[in-house]
Short mmCIF file of C-alpha atoms in Angstrom, two decimals:
data_model
loop_
_atom_site.label_atom_id
_atom_site.label_comp_id
_atom_site.label_asym_id
_atom_site.label_seq_id
_atom_site.Cartn_x
_atom_site.Cartn_y
_atom_site.Cartn_z
CA ALA A 11 59.72 95.40 166.98
CA VAL A 12 59.27 94.98 163.20
CA LEU A 13 58.81 91.44 161.94
CA VAL A 14 60.43 90.99 158.51
CA GLN A 15 59.35 87.83 156.69
CA ARG A 16 62.21 86.00 154.83
CA PRO A 17 61.63 85.65 151.33
CA ASP A 18 61.44 82.28 149.71
CA LEU A 19 63.88 81.64 146.80
CA PHE A 20 63.35 78.96 143.96
CA GLY A 21 65.60 77.93 141.29
CA ALA A 22 64.31 78.61 137.68
CA ALA A 23 65.56 77.91 134.31
CA LEU A 24 66.79 80.78 132.23
CA PRO A 25 64.28 81.84 129.62
CA ALA A 26 64.82 80.70 126.18
CA VAL A 27 67.26 82.45 123.97
CA GLY A 28 65.65 85.13 122.08
CA PRO A 29 65.91 85.35 118.24
CA SER A 30 68.78 86.93 116.64
CA GLY A 31 67.86 90.23 114.78
CA ASN A 32 68.69 93.38 113.21
CA ILE A 33 68.44 96.86 114.68
CA GLY A 34 67.62 99.66 112.12
CA THR A 35 66.31 103.21 112.31
CA GLY A 36 63.71 103.70 115.01
CA GLN A 37 63.85 100.15 116.25
CA SER A 38 64.54 99.37 120.10
CA ALA A 39 67.54 97.44 121.10
CA PRO A 40 67.98 95.03 123.92
CA LEU A 41 70.29 95.60 126.77
CA GLY A 42 72.51 92.69 125.79
CA ILE A 43 72.88 89.34 124.07
CA ARG A 44 73.83 85.85 125.31
CA THR A 45 74.94 82.49 124.03
CA GLY A 46 73.61 81.73 120.52
CA GLN A 47 72.39 85.19 119.80
CA THR A 48 73.61 87.48 117.01
CA LEU A 49 72.61 91.13 116.76
CA GLN A 50 73.23 93.20 113.89
CA VAL A 51 73.30 97.02 114.01
CA ASP A 52 72.43 98.43 110.58
CA SER A 53 72.36 101.93 109.13
CA GLY A 54 70.45 104.21 111.52
CA GLY A 55 70.36 101.56 114.23
CA VAL A 56 71.41 102.69 117.73
CA ILE A 57 72.45 100.55 120.71
CA GLY A 58 72.64 102.54 124.01
CA THR A 59 75.17 102.69 126.78
CA ASN A 60 76.33 99.68 128.84
CA PHE A 61 75.53 97.00 126.24
CA ASN A 62 76.76 93.55 127.09
CA ALA A 63 77.67 90.98 124.54
CA GLY A 64 77.86 87.77 126.70
CA ARG A 65 79.62 84.40 126.21
CA GLY A 66 78.98 82.73 122.87
CA SER A 67 77.16 85.90 121.34
CA MET A 68 77.97 87.87 118.35
CA LEU A 69 77.54 91.60 117.71
CA ILE A 70 77.93 93.05 114.19
CA VAL A 71 78.12 96.86 113.64
CA ASN A 72 77.57 97.74 109.98
CA SER A 73 77.91 101.13 108.19
CA GLY A 74 75.70 103.87 109.75
CA GLY A 75 75.17 101.83 112.96
CA SER A 76 76.05 103.29 116.36
CA VAL A 77 76.86 101.70 119.82
CA GLY A 78 76.94 103.73 122.97
CA GLN A 79 79.64 104.09 125.69
CA ASN A 80 80.83 101.24 127.84
CA LEU A 81 80.17 98.37 125.45
CA GLU A 82 81.47 95.13 127.11
CA ALA A 83 82.30 91.83 125.39
CA ASN A 84 83.16 88.65 127.22
CA HIS A 85 83.87 85.49 125.34
CA ALA A 86 81.87 87.10 122.41
CA GLU A 87 82.64 88.06 118.83
CA VAL A 88 82.35 91.67 117.82
CA ASP A 89 82.71 92.43 114.01
CA ILE A 90 82.96 96.29 113.32
CA ALA A 91 82.40 96.54 109.65
CA GLY A 92 81.42 100.25 109.75
CA GLY A 93 79.54 102.74 111.96
CA THR A 94 80.81 103.74 115.36
CA VAL A 95 81.58 102.43 118.76
CA ASP A 96 81.72 105.00 121.46
CA ASN A 97 84.25 105.47 124.16
CA PHE A 98 85.11 102.91 127.00
CA PHE A 99 84.76 99.77 124.99
CA ASP A 100 86.12 96.80 127.01
CA ALA A 101 87.04 93.39 125.64
CA TYR A 102 87.50 90.69 128.15
CA ASP A 103 88.80 87.17 128.41
CA GLY A 104 87.93 85.27 125.18
CA ALA A 105 86.41 88.18 123.26
CA VAL A 106 87.48 88.63 119.66
CA VAL A 107 87.17 92.00 117.91
CA ASN A 108 87.43 92.14 114.15
CA MET A 109 87.57 95.62 112.73
CA THR A 110 87.49 96.19 109.04
CA SER A 111 86.03 99.68 108.93
CA GLY A 112 84.35 102.28 111.10
CA VAL A 113 85.42 104.08 114.21
CA ILE A 114 86.11 103.14 117.83
CA GLY A 115 86.24 106.09 120.23
CA GLY A 116 88.83 106.56 123.02
CA ASN A 117 89.77 104.31 125.90
CA PHE A 118 89.34 100.98 124.02
CA GLU A 119 90.88 98.44 126.36
CA LEU A 120 91.57 94.70 125.94
CA TYR A 121 91.99 92.48 128.85
CA PRO A 122 94.09 89.20 129.27
CA GLY A 123 92.89 86.61 126.76
CA ALA A 124 91.12 89.09 124.31
CA THR A 125 92.06 89.38 120.64
CA PHE A 126 91.91 92.48 118.40
CA ASN A 127 92.21 91.93 114.60
CA MET A 128 92.33 95.32 112.76
CA SER A 129 92.49 95.45 108.84
CA GLY A 130 90.76 98.84 108.57
CA GLY A 131 88.87 101.58 110.29
CA HIS A 132 90.10 104.01 112.93
CA VAL A 133 90.61 103.93 116.70
CA GLY A 134 90.63 107.32 118.39
CA ALA A 135 91.96 108.77 121.52
CA SER A 136 93.73 105.58 123.10
CA LEU A 137 94.13 101.89 122.62
CA GLY A 138 95.51 99.55 125.16
CA GLY A 139 95.57 96.19 126.59
CA THR A 140 97.61 93.72 128.84
CA GLY A 141 97.95 90.04 128.15
CA ALA A 142 95.99 90.30 124.82
CA HIS A 143 96.55 89.52 121.19
CA PHE A 144 97.03 92.36 118.69
CA ASN A 145 97.05 91.67 115.01
CA ILE A 146 97.19 94.96 112.99
CA SER A 147 97.15 94.56 109.22
CA GLY A 148 95.50 97.97 108.32
CA GLY A 149 93.53 100.86 109.60
CA SER A 150 94.92 103.82 111.99
CA VAL A 151 95.32 104.50 115.57
CA SER A 152 95.55 108.40 115.93
CA SER A 153 96.74 108.64 119.66
CA THR A 154 98.71 106.65 122.12
CA PHE A 155 98.70 102.81 121.69
CA SER A 156 99.91 101.27 125.02
CA ILE A 157 100.40 97.54 125.35
CA GLY A 158 101.08 95.95 128.74
CA ALA A 159 102.86 92.66 129.83
CA GLY A 160 102.14 89.36 128.29
CA SER A 161 100.83 90.56 124.92
CA ASP A 162 101.81 89.38 121.50
CA VAL A 163 101.69 92.05 118.76
CA THR A 164 101.87 91.49 115.03
CA ILE A 165 101.91 94.56 112.79
CA SER A 166 101.85 93.95 108.97
CA GLY A 167 100.13 97.10 107.99
CA GLY A 168 98.33 100.06 109.03
CA ASN A 169 99.31 103.38 110.52
CA LEU A 170 100.09 103.64 114.21
CA SER A 171 100.91 106.64 116.21
CA THR A 172 102.86 106.73 119.42
CA THR A 173 103.28 103.24 120.62
CA ASN A 174 104.53 101.97 124.02
CA VAL A 175 105.02 98.29 124.60
CA GLY A 176 106.03 96.40 127.70
CA SER A 177 107.19 92.96 128.34
CA SER A 178 105.49 91.56 125.16
CA THR A 179 106.66 89.97 121.91
CA VAL A 180 106.47 92.26 118.83
CA GLU A 181 106.87 91.63 114.98
CA ILE A 182 106.60 94.47 112.50
CA SER A 183 106.53 93.49 108.84
CA GLY A 184 104.52 96.34 107.18
CA GLY A 185 102.77 99.61 107.52
CA THR A 186 104.05 103.22 108.09
CA HIS A 187 104.22 104.25 111.79
CA THR A 188 105.55 106.94 113.94
CA ASP A 189 107.29 106.25 117.31
CA PHE A 190 107.79 102.98 119.16
CA THR A 191 109.20 102.43 122.72
CA PHE A 192 109.80 98.99 123.92
CA THR A 193 110.62 97.97 127.48
CA SER A 194 111.71 94.28 128.04
CA CYS A 195 110.52 93.16 124.59
CA PRO A 196 111.97 90.98 121.96
CA VAL A 197 111.20 92.94 118.71
CA LYS A 198 111.52 91.64 115.07
CA VAL A 199 111.55 94.07 112.24
CA THR A 200 111.15 92.39 108.87
CA GLY A 201 109.37 95.14 106.91
CA GLY A 202 107.48 98.42 107.14
CA SER A 203 108.54 101.97 108.02
CA VAL A 204 108.86 103.33 111.45
CA ASN A 205 109.86 107.01 112.46
CA SER A 206 111.99 105.91 115.54
CA ILE A 207 112.60 102.97 117.86
CA THR A 208 113.63 103.53 121.47
CA LEU A 209 114.89 100.33 123.22
CA LYS A 210 114.66 100.44 126.88
CA THR A 211 116.02 97.94 129.44
CA GLY A 212 115.69 94.39 128.59
CA SER A 213 114.63 94.96 124.91
CA THR A 214 116.40 93.40 121.83
CA LEU A 215 115.86 94.30 118.24
CA ASP A 216 116.41 91.95 115.33
CA MET A 217 116.07 94.00 112.07
CA SER A 218 116.26 92.11 108.58
CA ASP A 219 114.31 94.66 106.49
CA GLY A 220 112.07 97.61 106.75
CA ARG A 221 113.06 101.27 107.48
CA ILE A 222 113.88 103.38 110.57
CA ARG A 223 113.38 106.84 109.36
CA HIS A 224 114.66 109.04 112.04
CA ALA A 225 116.29 107.36 115.03
CA LEU A 226 117.23 104.05 116.75
CA SER A 227 118.23 104.80 120.30
CA GLY A 228 118.14 103.41 123.79
CA VAL A 229 119.78 100.85 126.12
CA GLY A 230 118.66 97.79 124.50
CA ASN A 231 120.67 95.61 122.18
CA ALA A 232 120.29 95.36 118.23
CA ASN A 233 121.21 92.87 115.62
CA ILE A 234 120.99 94.54 112.16
CA THR A 235 121.28 92.14 109.27
CA GLY A 236 119.15 94.25 106.59
CA GLY A 237 116.92 97.18 106.11
CA THR A 238 117.55 100.87 106.11
CA ILE A 239 118.42 103.16 109.07
CA ASP A 240 118.49 106.80 108.32
CA GLY A 241 118.85 109.83 110.80
CA GLU A 242 120.76 108.62 113.88
CA ILE A 243 121.95 105.55 115.80
CA ILE A 244 122.30 106.68 119.37
CA PRO A 245 122.94 103.71 121.73
CA SER A 246 123.34 104.47 125.35
CA SER A 247 124.48 102.92 128.72
CA SER A 248 125.68 99.26 127.98
CA SER A 249 124.01 98.90 124.66
CA ILE A 250 125.40 96.53 122.16
CA ILE A 251 124.76 97.03 118.41
CA ASN A 252 125.87 94.30 115.93
CA VAL A 253 125.69 95.38 112.25
CA TYR A 254 125.90 92.51 109.64
CA GLY A 255 124.10 94.34 106.79
CA GLY A 256 121.56 96.83 105.54
CA ASN A 257 121.82 100.36 104.36
CA ILE A 258 123.27 102.41 107.28
CA ASP A 259 122.84 105.95 106.17
CA ALA A 260 122.58 107.25 109.88
CA ALA A 261 124.93 109.57 111.96
CA ILE A 262 126.39 107.21 114.59
CA VAL A 263 126.50 108.91 117.86
CA LEU A 264 128.09 107.14 120.94
CA VAL A 265 127.28 108.66 124.12
CA SER A 266 128.67 106.14 126.71
CA GLN A 267 131.93 104.55 127.19
CA ASN A 268 130.20 101.14 127.68
CA VAL A 269 128.44 101.21 124.34
CA LYS A 270 129.63 98.43 121.93
CA PHE A 271 129.25 99.03 118.25
CA ASN A 272 130.33 95.97 116.30
CA LEU A 273 130.61 95.63 112.32
CA PHE A 274 130.85 92.21 110.59
CA GLY A 275 131.84 92.11 106.91
CA THR A 276 134.70 91.94 104.55
CA ALA A 277 137.12 94.32 102.76
CA PHE A 278 137.63 96.75 105.86
CA TYR A 279 139.89 99.78 104.86
CA LEU A 280 141.17 102.79 106.80
CA ASN A 281 141.83 105.60 104.47
CA GLY A 282 142.07 103.17 101.59
CA VAL A 283 144.60 100.81 103.32
CA PRO A 284 143.41 97.34 104.26
CA ILE A 285 143.14 96.37 107.84
CA ASN A 286 145.09 93.20 108.69
CA LEU A 287 142.35 91.07 110.14
CA GLN A 288 141.79 87.28 111.17
CA TYR A 289 138.44 85.62 110.35
CA GLY A 290 136.20 85.68 113.40
CA VAL A 291 138.46 87.74 115.60
CA PRO A 292 137.23 91.21 116.53
CA HIS A 293 139.57 94.04 115.89
CA PRO A 294 139.51 97.27 117.93
CA LEU A 295 139.59 100.63 116.18
CA SER A 296 140.75 104.01 117.55
CA ALA A 297 139.40 107.45 116.98
CA ASN A 298 142.14 108.61 114.64
CA ASN A 299 140.43 110.92 112.14
CA GLN A 300 140.39 108.36 109.31
CA THR A 301 137.72 107.10 107.05
CA LEU A 302 136.49 103.41 107.51
CA THR A 303 135.04 101.58 104.62
CA ALA A 304 133.83 98.07 104.45
CA ILE A 305 131.54 95.66 102.77
CA LEU A 306 129.16 94.33 105.29
CA ALA A 307 128.38 90.59 105.66
CA ASP A 308 125.28 90.91 103.43
CA GLY A 309 127.29 92.61 100.69
CA SER A 310 126.04 96.23 101.44
CA PRO A 311 128.72 99.05 101.31
CA PHE A 312 129.51 100.83 104.61
CA ASP A 313 131.49 103.81 105.37
CA MET A 314 132.01 106.28 108.49
CA PHE A 315 134.55 108.80 109.68
CA LEU A 316 136.43 107.98 112.98
CA ASP A 317 136.46 111.50 114.43
CA SER A 318 138.42 112.19 117.70
CA SER A 319 137.15 115.71 118.06
CA SER A 320 133.84 116.93 119.44
CA ALA A 321 130.74 116.73 117.30
CA VAL A 322 129.55 119.59 115.17
CA GLU A 323 125.84 118.83 114.70
CA PHE A 324 125.32 116.55 117.78
CA LYS A 325 125.83 117.99 121.28
CA ASP A 326 127.98 115.82 123.51
CA SER A 327 128.03 112.99 120.83
CA TYR A 328 131.74 112.72 121.24
CA THR A 329 131.73 111.46 124.92
CA GLY A 330 132.80 107.91 123.96
CA GLY A 331 132.01 104.30 122.95
CA LEU A 332 133.47 101.12 121.79
CA ILE A 333 133.74 99.76 118.27
CA THR A 334 135.23 96.64 116.61
CA VAL A 335 135.35 95.20 113.02
CA THR A 336 135.25 91.41 112.50
CA LEU A 337 136.16 89.77 109.28
CA VAL A 338 133.62 87.10 108.10
CA PRO A 339 134.10 84.53 105.28
CA GLU A 340 132.32 85.00 101.94
CA PRO A 341 129.57 83.73 101.51
CA THR A 342 128.42 85.31 104.73
CA THR A 343 128.66 83.23 107.95
CA MET A 344 126.94 84.96 110.76
CA VAL A 345 128.76 84.39 114.11
CA LEU A 346 127.81 86.59 117.21
CA LEU A 347 130.77 87.78 118.87
CA PHE A 348 130.80 90.35 121.65
CA PRO A 349 134.11 92.18 121.66
CA THR A 350 135.24 94.98 123.84
CA ALA A 351 137.42 97.91 122.73
CA ALA A 352 137.46 101.68 123.47
CA LEU A 353 136.85 104.35 120.98
CA ILE A 354 135.74 108.09 120.81
CA PHE A 355 134.36 108.77 117.48
CA LYS A 356 131.56 110.53 115.36
CA ARG A 357 129.96 110.01 112.11
CA ARG A 358 131.15 112.04 109.30
CA THR A 359 129.53 115.51 109.09
CA ARG A 360 126.19 115.42 107.23
CA LYS A 361 122.78 117.13 107.29
CA LEU A 362 119.83 115.06 108.23
#
């Protein structure tokens, strides 16, 4: 038999916190920092892989500095003012990442309770997070931006690529972006420019300003009180679109009998003849090859051709839908009504 002596374990105090410092060319870096420590990575400075910024510490990456893969921050502050942070950067609960310049590589992930404030710089292959706080006022994300449940997202600037958001609150007030897909999200658009918005199950859009350049589509509901929509409006399934204002220069394509497209305004005419309406009472329209004109509730002009034939430039866009017009007093009084009526129609022929 082999006799193994049990080791004796004794409690001991942690060593004193080391001094804060700067890492430059040729200088060695620690494996991590903890409470009360600040480490600056200056031009030529290199931090290796698996660096850990612990609770209460601060890591500053300046222009020309470099941090290797798998940086982890937990209840720490990471300021990226230049330089590069390699792939697989993880920000955990309580971590705050402030980015004003520089580059973060792919697979940057935020976990519940982490915050990402981006006013400049560039994020590469992918950016994602669940239960996190995203504040984007500048900079760019070149690939998929995936945001999971329980997050809050504020976008006031920057340039985002394909963005998928689920079960989170979103506000867009600035910037120029490509395509957004929202699932079970309340979305507010008060500015900025987006190529397309797709509303999936459980999503709602409130748009008061800004621009959708190509398409608004999906099964979610939308209230449009301002802004500009070009290209196409393609609601589907049981989507409800309420239009109170804005510049609607989009082809309107209804693809489901259950879609409701509701207009609120004044001075509704069919082929120049006023429609007899009562205030607040939705009036159904039929597809009768006539031109509808109106002044929307915000004072913007609106017109569309109610076409009972098949679409010319949109395959299967003539399958059906519902539309009503509702007279509102002047000045505008916004009253949400959800009428029902049947209509098969198409936007007047135009080239996008």
